[in-house]
Amino acid sequence: MVTHKVAVIGGDGIGPEVIAEGVKVLNAVAALDGNFAFDFTHYPWGCDYYRQTGRMMAEDGMEQLAKSDAIFLGAVGAPDVPDHISLWDLLLTIRKGFDQY
């Protein structure tokens, strides 16, 4: 059986709720198929993390994410965190760092 390592970043607002349901669906599909599984690693990154630490993700976040086969990323952003911070310090860092355009 193949196991896919998936980094999960719930994000902000409704993001964590949507991602949680998505993880349930992925696990159900894997169970029905029986030939693959998922190993999810959840990261608390997003605007709440920013408010607590001054960073949108851990300093070694990209190295942590690089250990995964895929990234499941929820909605990111909050009214009290400027868009350029949530955009450039998480979303675009991930996209540019992994050449995902």
Coordinates of C-alpha atoms in Angstrom, one line a residue:
M1 CA 0.0 0.0 0.0
V2 CA 1.2 3.5 -0.9
T3 CA 1.0 6.1 1.8
H4 CA 1.0 9.7 0.8
K5 CA 2.4 12.3 3.2
V6 CA 0.2 15.4 3.2
A7 CA 0.9 18.6 5.1
V8 CA -2.3 20.2 6.3
I9 CA -2.6 23.9 6.9
G10 CA -6.2 24.8 7.9
G11 CA -5.6 28.5 7.6
D12 CA -8.2 31.0 8.9
G13 CA -11.9 31.7 9.1
I14 CA -13.8 28.9 7.5
G15 CA -10.6 27.3 6.3
P16 CA -10.1 24.9 9.2
E17 CA -13.7 23.6 9.0
V18 CA -13.5 23.1 5.2
I19 CA -10.1 21.3 5.5
A20 CA -11.3 19.1 8.3
E21 CA -14.1 17.9 6.1
G22 CA -11.8 17.4 3.2
V23 CA -9.5 15.2 5.3
K24 CA -12.5 13.1 6.1
V25 CA -13.4 12.7 2.4
L26 CA -9.8 11.8 1.5
N27 CA -9.7 9.2 4.3
A28 CA -13.0 7.7 3.1
V29 CA -11.8 7.5 -0.5
A30 CA -8.6 5.8 0.6
A31 CA -10.5 3.3 2.7
L32 CA -12.9 2.5 -0.1
D33 CA -10.0 2.0 -2.6
G34 CA -7.7 0.1 -0.2
N35 CA -4.6 0.6 -2.2
F36 CA -3.4 3.9 -0.7
A37 CA -3.6 5.8 2.5
F38 CA -2.8 9.3 3.8
D39 CA -0.4 10.3 6.6
F40 CA -1.6 13.9 7.5
T41 CA 0.7 16.3 9.4
H42 CA -1.3 19.3 10.7
Y43 CA 0.4 22.7 11.0
P44 CA -1.1 25.6 13.0
W45 CA 0.0 28.3 10.6
G46 CA -2.1 31.3 9.6
C47 CA -3.2 34.5 11.1
D48 CA -3.7 33.1 14.6
Y49 CA -0.2 31.9 14.5
Y50 CA 0.9 35.3 13.2
R51 CA -0.8 37.0 16.1
Q52 CA 1.0 34.8 18.6
T53 CA 4.5 34.7 17.0
G54 CA 4.8 37.5 14.5
R55 CA 5.2 34.9 11.7
M56 CA 2.7 33.3 9.4
M57 CA 4.6 30.0 9.6
A58 CA 7.5 28.5 11.5
E59 CA 10.9 29.8 10.6
D60 CA 11.8 26.3 9.2
G61 CA 8.3 25.9 7.7
M62 CA 9.4 25.3 4.1
E63 CA 11.8 22.6 5.3
Q64 CA 9.0 21.0 7.2
L65 CA 6.6 21.2 4.2
A66 CA 9.3 19.7 1.9
K67 CA 9.0 16.4 3.7
S68 CA 5.5 16.0 2.4
D69 CA 4.2 14.7 -1.0
A70 CA 1.5 17.4 -1.0
I71 CA 0.1 20.4 0.8
F72 CA -3.6 20.7 1.6
L73 CA -4.1 24.5 2.3
G74 CA -7.2 26.2 3.5
A75 CA -8.4 29.8 3.2
V76 CA -5.9 32.2 4.7
G77 CA -6.5 35.8 5.9
A78 CA -8.1 37.8 8.6
P79 CA -9.5 41.4 8.8
D80 CA -6.9 42.5 11.4
V81 CA -3.9 41.0 9.5
P82 CA -2.8 43.0 6.4
D83 CA -3.3 41.0 3.2
H84 CA 0.3 41.6 2.1
I85 CA 1.5 39.7 5.3
S86 CA -0.8 36.7 4.9
L87 CA -0.2 36.6 1.2
W88 CA 3.6 37.1 1.0
D89 CA 4.5 35.3 4.3
L90 CA 2.6 32.1 3.7
L91 CA 0.8 31.6 0.4
L92 CA 3.3 33.1 -1.9
T93 CA 6.2 31.8 0.1
I94 CA 4.9 28.3 -0.4
R95 CA 4.0 28.8 -4.1
K96 CA 7.3 30.4 -5.0
G97 CA 9.4 28.0 -2.8
F98 CA 7.9 24.9 -4.5
D99 CA 7.5 26.5 -8.0
Q100 CA 3.7 26.2 -7.9
Y101 CA 2.4 28.9 -10.3

